[in-house]
Amino acid sequence: MDAIFKAIDKVFNHQLKLISYSVDAVTDGIDAQATTLVSVENLSTGTIFNAKGVDYDVLKGSAIAYMNANVLVQKENLQGKVEQISAHDGI
């Protein structure tokens, strides 16, 4: 996960800190979907964002969640304020 998150950090080039990371199975079995939740802090403003990613592949779901969090940080940095704190429409 560290390598995936660092690669995403290079693309977005934000100053943020990963606060929490969790993965929960949505369904049972071999083809179970996993929900990944991340919380990040925008170090430029101190704002904390929560984002989610869902996929059958835990790595992909984690990357989606982290990218969604980065999109929220980007919106805040570009607009100064984000109306919504969780990413459901991020990417």
mmCIF file of N, CA and C in Angstrom:
data_model
loop_
_atom_site.group_PDB
_atom_site.id
_atom_site.type_symbol
_atom_site.label_atom_id
_atom_site.label_comp_id
_atom_site.label_asym_id
_atom_site.label_seq_id
_atom_site.Cartn_x
_atom_site.Cartn_y
_atom_site.Cartn_z
ATOM 1 N N MET A 1 0.817 -1.186 0.000
ATOM 2 C CA MET A 1 0.000 0.000 0.000
ATOM 3 C C MET A 1 0.866 1.257 0.000
ATOM 4 N N ASP A 2 1.955 1.191 0.708
ATOM 5 C CA ASP A 2 2.822 2.354 0.794
ATOM 6 C C ASP A 2 3.288 2.806 -0.590
ATOM 7 N N ALA A 3 3.679 1.859 -1.427
ATOM 8 C CA ALA A 3 4.143 2.211 -2.774
ATOM 9 C C ALA A 3 3.018 2.812 -3.613
ATOM 10 N N ILE A 4 1.819 2.266 -3.500
ATOM 11 C CA ILE A 4 0.666 2.790 -4.242
ATOM 12 C C ILE A 4 0.359 4.215 -3.785
ATOM 13 N N PHE A 5 0.309 4.419 -2.465
ATOM 14 C CA PHE A 5 -0.005 5.745 -1.942
ATOM 15 C C PHE A 5 1.079 6.763 -2.317
ATOM 16 N N LYS A 6 2.341 6.357 -2.289
ATOM 17 C CA LYS A 6 3.418 7.275 -2.675
ATOM 18 C C LYS A 6 3.329 7.650 -4.155
ATOM 19 N N ALA A 7 2.948 6.689 -5.000
ATOM 20 C CA ALA A 7 2.777 6.984 -6.428
ATOM 21 C C ALA A 7 1.647 7.990 -6.635
ATOM 22 N N ILE A 8 0.554 7.811 -5.917
ATOM 23 C CA ILE A 8 -0.571 8.754 -6.010
ATOM 24 C C ILE A 8 -0.148 10.127 -5.499
ATOM 25 N N ASP A 9 0.638 10.156 -4.416
ATOM 26 C CA ASP A 9 1.143 11.433 -3.889
ATOM 27 C C ASP A 9 1.949 12.188 -4.940
ATOM 28 N N LYS A 10 2.743 11.466 -5.728
ATOM 29 C CA LYS A 10 3.551 12.118 -6.769
ATOM 30 C C LYS A 10 2.668 12.732 -7.853
ATOM 31 N N VAL A 11 1.559 12.069 -8.168
ATOM 32 C CA VAL A 11 0.654 12.587 -9.197
ATOM 33 C C VAL A 11 -0.036 13.858 -8.704
ATOM 34 N N PHE A 12 -0.563 13.827 -7.487
ATOM 35 C CA PHE A 12 -1.327 14.965 -6.971
ATOM 36 C C PHE A 12 -0.441 16.054 -6.388
ATOM 37 N N ASN A 13 0.728 15.695 -5.849
ATOM 38 C CA ASN A 13 1.686 16.660 -5.318
ATOM 39 C C ASN A 13 1.081 17.573 -4.255
ATOM 40 N N HIS A 14 0.357 16.989 -3.293
ATOM 41 C CA HIS A 14 -0.210 17.735 -2.167
ATOM 42 C C HIS A 14 0.580 17.422 -0.912
ATOM 43 N N GLN A 15 0.456 18.300 0.057
ATOM 44 C CA GLN A 15 1.009 18.044 1.381
ATOM 45 C C GLN A 15 -0.123 17.479 2.230
ATOM 46 N N LEU A 16 -0.160 16.141 2.362
ATOM 47 C CA LEU A 16 -1.187 15.539 3.192
ATOM 48 C C LEU A 16 -0.606 14.416 4.024
ATOM 49 N N LYS A 17 -1.339 14.072 5.082
ATOM 50 C CA LYS A 17 -0.903 13.040 6.015
ATOM 51 C C LYS A 17 -2.009 12.003 6.136
ATOM 52 N N LEU A 18 -1.657 10.736 5.973
ATOM 53 C CA LEU A 18 -2.613 9.649 6.159
ATOM 54 C C LEU A 18 -2.845 9.472 7.647
ATOM 55 N N ILE A 19 -4.088 9.624 8.065
ATOM 56 C CA ILE A 19 -4.434 9.508 9.478
ATOM 57 C C ILE A 19 -4.919 8.103 9.813
ATOM 58 N N SER A 20 -5.783 7.555 8.954
ATOM 59 C CA SER A 20 -6.269 6.199 9.206
ATOM 60 C C SER A 20 -6.565 5.483 7.891
ATOM 61 N N TYR A 21 -6.492 4.157 7.976
ATOM 62 C CA TYR A 21 -6.713 3.291 6.818
ATOM 63 C C TYR A 21 -7.376 2.018 7.329
ATOM 64 N N SER A 22 -8.516 1.647 6.742
ATOM 65 C CA SER A 22 -9.166 0.405 7.151
ATOM 66 C C SER A 22 -9.830 -0.260 5.957
ATOM 67 N N VAL A 23 -9.878 -1.593 6.024
ATOM 68 C CA VAL A 23 -10.496 -2.395 4.968
ATOM 69 C C VAL A 23 -11.506 -3.320 5.628
ATOM 70 N N ASP A 24 -12.727 -3.346 5.085
ATOM 71 C CA ASP A 24 -13.779 -4.226 5.573
ATOM 72 C C ASP A 24 -14.383 -4.985 4.411
ATOM 73 N N ALA A 25 -14.662 -6.269 4.617
ATOM 74 C CA ALA A 25 -15.322 -7.073 3.587
ATOM 75 C C ALA A 25 -16.802 -6.733 3.559
ATOM 76 N N VAL A 26 -17.329 -6.478 2.365
ATOM 77 C CA VAL A 26 -18.749 -6.177 2.194
ATOM 78 C C VAL A 26 -19.536 -7.469 2.046
ATOM 79 N N THR A 27 -18.946 -8.440 1.352
ATOM 80 C CA THR A 27 -19.594 -9.728 1.121
ATOM 81 C C THR A 27 -18.624 -10.844 1.525
ATOM 82 N N ASP A 28 -19.136 -12.059 1.610
ATOM 83 C CA ASP A 28 -18.316 -13.219 1.960
ATOM 84 C C ASP A 28 -17.854 -13.947 0.704
ATOM 85 N N GLY A 29 -16.848 -14.799 0.876
ATOM 86 C CA GLY A 29 -16.418 -15.667 -0.206
ATOM 87 C C GLY A 29 -15.172 -15.176 -0.911
ATOM 88 N N ILE A 30 -14.770 -15.966 -1.907
ATOM 89 C CA ILE A 30 -13.553 -15.672 -2.660
ATOM 90 C C ILE A 30 -13.676 -14.370 -3.440
ATOM 91 N N ASP A 31 -14.837 -14.103 -3.991
ATOM 92 C CA ASP A 31 -15.047 -12.893 -4.793
ATOM 93 C C ASP A 31 -15.667 -11.763 -3.972
ATOM 94 N N ALA A 32 -15.301 -11.685 -2.687
ATOM 95 C CA ALA A 32 -15.858 -10.674 -1.792
ATOM 96 C C ALA A 32 -15.417 -9.272 -2.198
ATOM 97 N N GLN A 33 -16.344 -8.339 -2.083
ATOM 98 C CA GLN A 33 -16.011 -6.937 -2.289
ATOM 99 C C GLN A 33 -15.463 -6.386 -0.986
ATOM 100 N N ALA A 34 -14.519 -5.499 -1.091
ATOM 101 C CA ALA A 34 -13.943 -4.858 0.092
ATOM 102 C C ALA A 34 -14.170 -3.354 0.013
ATOM 103 N N THR A 35 -14.497 -2.783 1.161
ATOM 104 C CA THR A 35 -14.619 -1.334 1.278
ATOM 105 C C THR A 35 -13.395 -0.817 2.011
ATOM 106 N N THR A 36 -12.728 0.129 1.403
ATOM 107 C CA THR A 36 -11.554 0.745 2.017
ATOM 108 C C THR A 36 -11.912 2.166 2.422
ATOM 109 N N LEU A 37 -11.589 2.516 3.656
ATOM 110 C CA LEU A 37 -11.825 3.861 4.169
ATOM 111 C C LEU A 37 -10.490 4.479 4.541
ATOM 112 N N VAL A 38 -10.280 5.717 4.111
ATOM 113 C CA VAL A 38 -9.073 6.445 4.487
ATOM 114 C C VAL A 38 -9.468 7.806 5.045
ATOM 115 N N SER A 39 -8.666 8.277 5.976
ATOM 116 C CA SER A 39 -8.781 9.645 6.491
ATOM 117 C C SER A 39 -7.426 10.299 6.273
ATOM 118 N N VAL A 40 -7.453 11.485 5.700
ATOM 119 C CA VAL A 40 -6.218 12.233 5.461
ATOM 120 C C VAL A 40 -6.382 13.650 5.987
ATOM 121 N N GLU A 41 -5.252 14.251 6.325
ATOM 122 C CA GLU A 41 -5.252 15.646 6.746
ATOM 123 C C GLU A 41 -4.542 16.473 5.692
ATOM 124 N N ASN A 42 -5.194 17.526 5.245
ATOM 125 C CA ASN A 42 -4.574 18.489 4.342
ATOM 126 C C ASN A 42 -3.633 19.341 5.202
ATOM 127 N N LEU A 43 -2.340 19.146 5.056
ATOM 128 C CA LEU A 43 -1.378 19.848 5.907
ATOM 129 C C LEU A 43 -1.346 21.347 5.642
ATOM 130 N N SER A 44 -1.861 21.777 4.496
ATOM 131 C CA SER A 44 -1.908 23.206 4.192
ATOM 132 C C SER A 44 -2.974 23.924 5.004
ATOM 133 N N THR A 45 -4.067 23.196 5.336
ATOM 134 C CA THR A 45 -5.198 23.846 6.017
ATOM 135 C C THR A 45 -5.576 23.182 7.340
ATOM 136 N N GLY A 46 -5.142 21.956 7.555
ATOM 137 C CA GLY A 46 -5.530 21.224 8.758
ATOM 138 C C GLY A 46 -6.859 20.503 8.636
ATOM 139 N N THR A 47 -7.489 20.597 7.486
ATOM 140 C CA THR A 47 -8.771 19.940 7.268
ATOM 141 C C THR A 47 -8.586 18.434 7.137
ATOM 142 N N ILE A 48 -9.497 17.682 7.744
ATOM 143 C CA ILE A 48 -9.463 16.225 7.649
ATOM 144 C C ILE A 48 -10.560 15.763 6.703
ATOM 145 N N PHE A 49 -10.187 14.899 5.777
ATOM 146 C CA PHE A 49 -11.124 14.364 4.795
ATOM 147 C C PHE A 49 -11.215 12.849 4.940
ATOM 148 N N ASN A 50 -12.413 12.328 4.760
ATOM 149 C CA ASN A 50 -12.666 10.885 4.757
ATOM 150 C C ASN A 50 -13.112 10.492 3.358
ATOM 151 N N ALA A 51 -12.572 9.383 2.866
ATOM 152 C CA ALA A 51 -12.937 8.928 1.525
ATOM 153 C C ALA A 51 -13.027 7.414 1.510
ATOM 154 N N LYS A 52 -13.762 6.896 0.516
ATOM 155 C CA LYS A 52 -14.048 5.469 0.434
ATOM 156 C C LYS A 52 -13.745 4.947 -0.960
ATOM 157 N N GLY A 53 -13.342 3.676 -1.019
ATOM 158 C CA GLY A 53 -13.164 2.967 -2.276
ATOM 159 C C GLY A 53 -13.698 1.562 -2.129
ATOM 160 N N VAL A 54 -14.402 1.065 -3.133
ATOM 161 C CA VAL A 54 -14.970 -0.280 -3.095
ATOM 162 C C VAL A 54 -14.549 -1.019 -4.351
ATOM 163 N N ASP A 55 -14.005 -2.232 -4.168
ATOM 164 C CA ASP A 55 -13.627 -3.049 -5.309
ATOM 165 C C ASP A 55 -13.412 -4.479 -4.841
ATOM 166 N N TYR A 56 -13.384 -5.408 -5.789
ATOM 167 C CA TYR A 56 -13.075 -6.806 -5.478
ATOM 168 C C TYR A 56 -11.600 -6.976 -5.143
ATOM 169 N N ASP A 57 -10.759 -6.096 -5.650
ATOM 170 C CA ASP A 57 -9.326 -6.103 -5.399
ATOM 171 C C ASP A 57 -9.024 -5.074 -4.303
ATOM 172 N N VAL A 58 -8.468 -5.528 -3.182
ATOM 173 C CA VAL A 58 -8.194 -4.640 -2.052
ATOM 174 C C VAL A 58 -7.215 -3.529 -2.444
ATOM 175 N N LEU A 59 -6.216 -3.859 -3.245
ATOM 176 C CA LEU A 59 -5.251 -2.843 -3.663
ATOM 177 C C LEU A 59 -5.917 -1.760 -4.501
ATOM 178 N N LYS A 60 -6.769 -2.179 -5.432
ATOM 179 C CA LYS A 60 -7.472 -1.211 -6.285
ATOM 180 C C LYS A 60 -8.444 -0.368 -5.461
ATOM 181 N N GLY A 61 -9.186 -1.006 -4.565
ATOM 182 C CA GLY A 61 -10.113 -0.263 -3.707
ATOM 183 C C GLY A 61 -9.390 0.738 -2.832
ATOM 184 N N SER A 62 -8.216 0.355 -2.341
ATOM 185 C CA SER A 62 -7.416 1.267 -1.522
ATOM 186 C C SER A 62 -6.923 2.449 -2.337
ATOM 187 N N ALA A 63 -6.481 2.174 -3.551
ATOM 188 C CA ALA A 63 -6.025 3.253 -4.433
ATOM 189 C C ALA A 63 -7.167 4.203 -4.763
ATOM 190 N N ILE A 64 -8.348 3.662 -5.001
ATOM 191 C CA ILE A 64 -9.519 4.503 -5.293
ATOM 192 C C ILE A 64 -9.838 5.402 -4.104
ATOM 193 N N ALA A 65 -9.836 4.835 -2.903
ATOM 194 C CA ALA A 65 -10.122 5.624 -1.701
ATOM 195 C C ALA A 65 -9.103 6.746 -1.533
ATOM 196 N N TYR A 66 -7.830 6.424 -1.711
ATOM 197 C CA TYR A 66 -6.784 7.422 -1.529
ATOM 198 C C TYR A 66 -6.841 8.500 -2.612
ATOM 199 N N MET A 67 -7.168 8.107 -3.839
ATOM 200 C CA MET A 67 -7.332 9.108 -4.905
ATOM 201 C C MET A 67 -8.531 10.008 -4.615
ATOM 202 N N ASN A 68 -9.629 9.425 -4.123
ATOM 203 C CA ASN A 68 -10.792 10.239 -3.767
ATOM 204 C C ASN A 68 -10.431 11.258 -2.693
ATOM 205 N N ALA A 69 -9.644 10.848 -1.713
ATOM 206 C CA ALA A 69 -9.208 11.777 -0.666
ATOM 207 C C ALA A 69 -8.353 12.894 -1.265
ATOM 208 N N ASN A 70 -7.473 12.539 -2.187
ATOM 209 C CA ASN A 70 -6.633 13.541 -2.845
ATOM 210 C C ASN A 70 -7.456 14.516 -3.662
ATOM 211 N N VAL A 71 -8.515 14.036 -4.291
ATOM 212 C CA VAL A 71 -9.396 14.920 -5.058
ATOM 213 C C VAL A 71 -10.042 15.941 -4.127
ATOM 214 N N LEU A 72 -10.461 15.514 -2.947
ATOM 215 C CA LEU A 72 -11.059 16.449 -1.986
ATOM 216 C C LEU A 72 -10.043 17.498 -1.533
ATOM 217 N N VAL A 73 -8.814 17.075 -1.282
ATOM 218 C CA VAL A 73 -7.760 18.017 -0.909
ATOM 219 C C VAL A 73 -7.508 19.000 -2.053
ATOM 220 N N GLN A 74 -7.471 18.471 -3.271
ATOM 221 C CA GLN A 74 -7.255 19.335 -4.441
ATOM 222 C C GLN A 74 -8.374 20.360 -4.572
ATOM 223 N N LYS A 75 -9.621 19.929 -4.394
ATOM 224 C CA LYS A 75 -10.743 20.866 -4.476
ATOM 225 C C LYS A 75 -10.625 21.950 -3.430
ATOM 226 N N GLU A 76 -10.251 21.552 -2.208
ATOM 227 C CA GLU A 76 -10.104 22.559 -1.152
ATOM 228 C C GLU A 76 -8.987 23.535 -1.486
ATOM 229 N N ASN A 77 -7.875 23.023 -1.952
ATOM 230 C CA ASN A 77 -6.741 23.892 -2.265
ATOM 231 C C ASN A 77 -7.040 24.824 -3.430
ATOM 232 N N LEU A 78 -7.836 24.376 -4.393
ATOM 233 C CA LEU A 78 -8.175 25.215 -5.550
ATOM 234 C C LEU A 78 -9.312 26.179 -5.260
ATOM 235 N N GLN A 79 -10.294 25.736 -4.476
ATOM 236 C CA GLN A 79 -11.475 26.553 -4.222
ATOM 237 C C GLN A 79 -11.466 27.210 -2.851
ATOM 238 N N GLY A 80 -10.602 26.752 -1.982
ATOM 239 C CA GLY A 80 -10.546 27.332 -0.651
ATOM 240 C C GLY A 80 -11.458 26.652 0.341
ATOM 241 N N LYS A 81 -12.494 25.989 -0.133
ATOM 242 C CA LYS A 81 -13.422 25.333 0.770
ATOM 243 C C LYS A 81 -14.179 24.257 0.017
ATOM 244 N N VAL A 82 -14.446 23.155 0.689
ATOM 245 C CA VAL A 82 -15.211 22.050 0.102
ATOM 246 C C VAL A 82 -16.508 21.935 0.863
ATOM 247 N N GLU A 83 -17.622 21.861 0.128
ATOM 248 C CA GLU A 83 -18.919 21.759 0.780
ATOM 249 C C GLU A 83 -19.158 20.386 1.380
ATOM 250 N N GLN A 84 -18.614 19.365 0.768
ATOM 251 C CA GLN A 84 -18.873 17.994 1.195
ATOM 252 C C GLN A 84 -17.576 17.365 1.692
ATOM 253 N N ILE A 85 -17.617 16.696 2.835
ATOM 254 C CA ILE A 85 -16.397 16.169 3.445
ATOM 255 C C ILE A 85 -16.124 14.725 3.059
ATOM 256 N N SER A 86 -17.078 13.987 2.540
ATOM 257 C CA SER A 86 -16.794 12.598 2.129
ATOM 258 C C SER A 86 -16.876 12.480 0.619
ATOM 259 N N ALA A 87 -16.050 11.588 0.070
ATOM 260 C CA ALA A 87 -15.972 11.451 -1.389
ATOM 261 C C ALA A 87 -16.836 10.310 -1.862
ATOM 262 N N HIS A 88 -17.932 10.633 -2.486
ATOM 263 C CA HIS A 88 -18.749 9.628 -3.149
ATOM 264 C C HIS A 88 -18.701 9.849 -4.654
ATOM 265 N N ASP A 89 -18.310 11.053 -5.053
ATOM 266 C CA ASP A 89 -18.252 11.380 -6.466
ATOM 267 C C ASP A 89 -16.837 11.723 -6.903
ATOM 268 N N GLY A 90 -15.848 11.399 -6.070
ATOM 269 C CA GLY A 90 -14.461 11.802 -6.303
ATOM 270 C C GLY A 90 -13.930 11.507 -7.675
ATOM 271 N N ILE A 91 -13.756 10.240 -7.997
ATOM 272 C CA ILE A 91 -13.166 9.894 -9.294
ATOM 273 C C ILE A 91 -14.091 8.921 -9.970
#
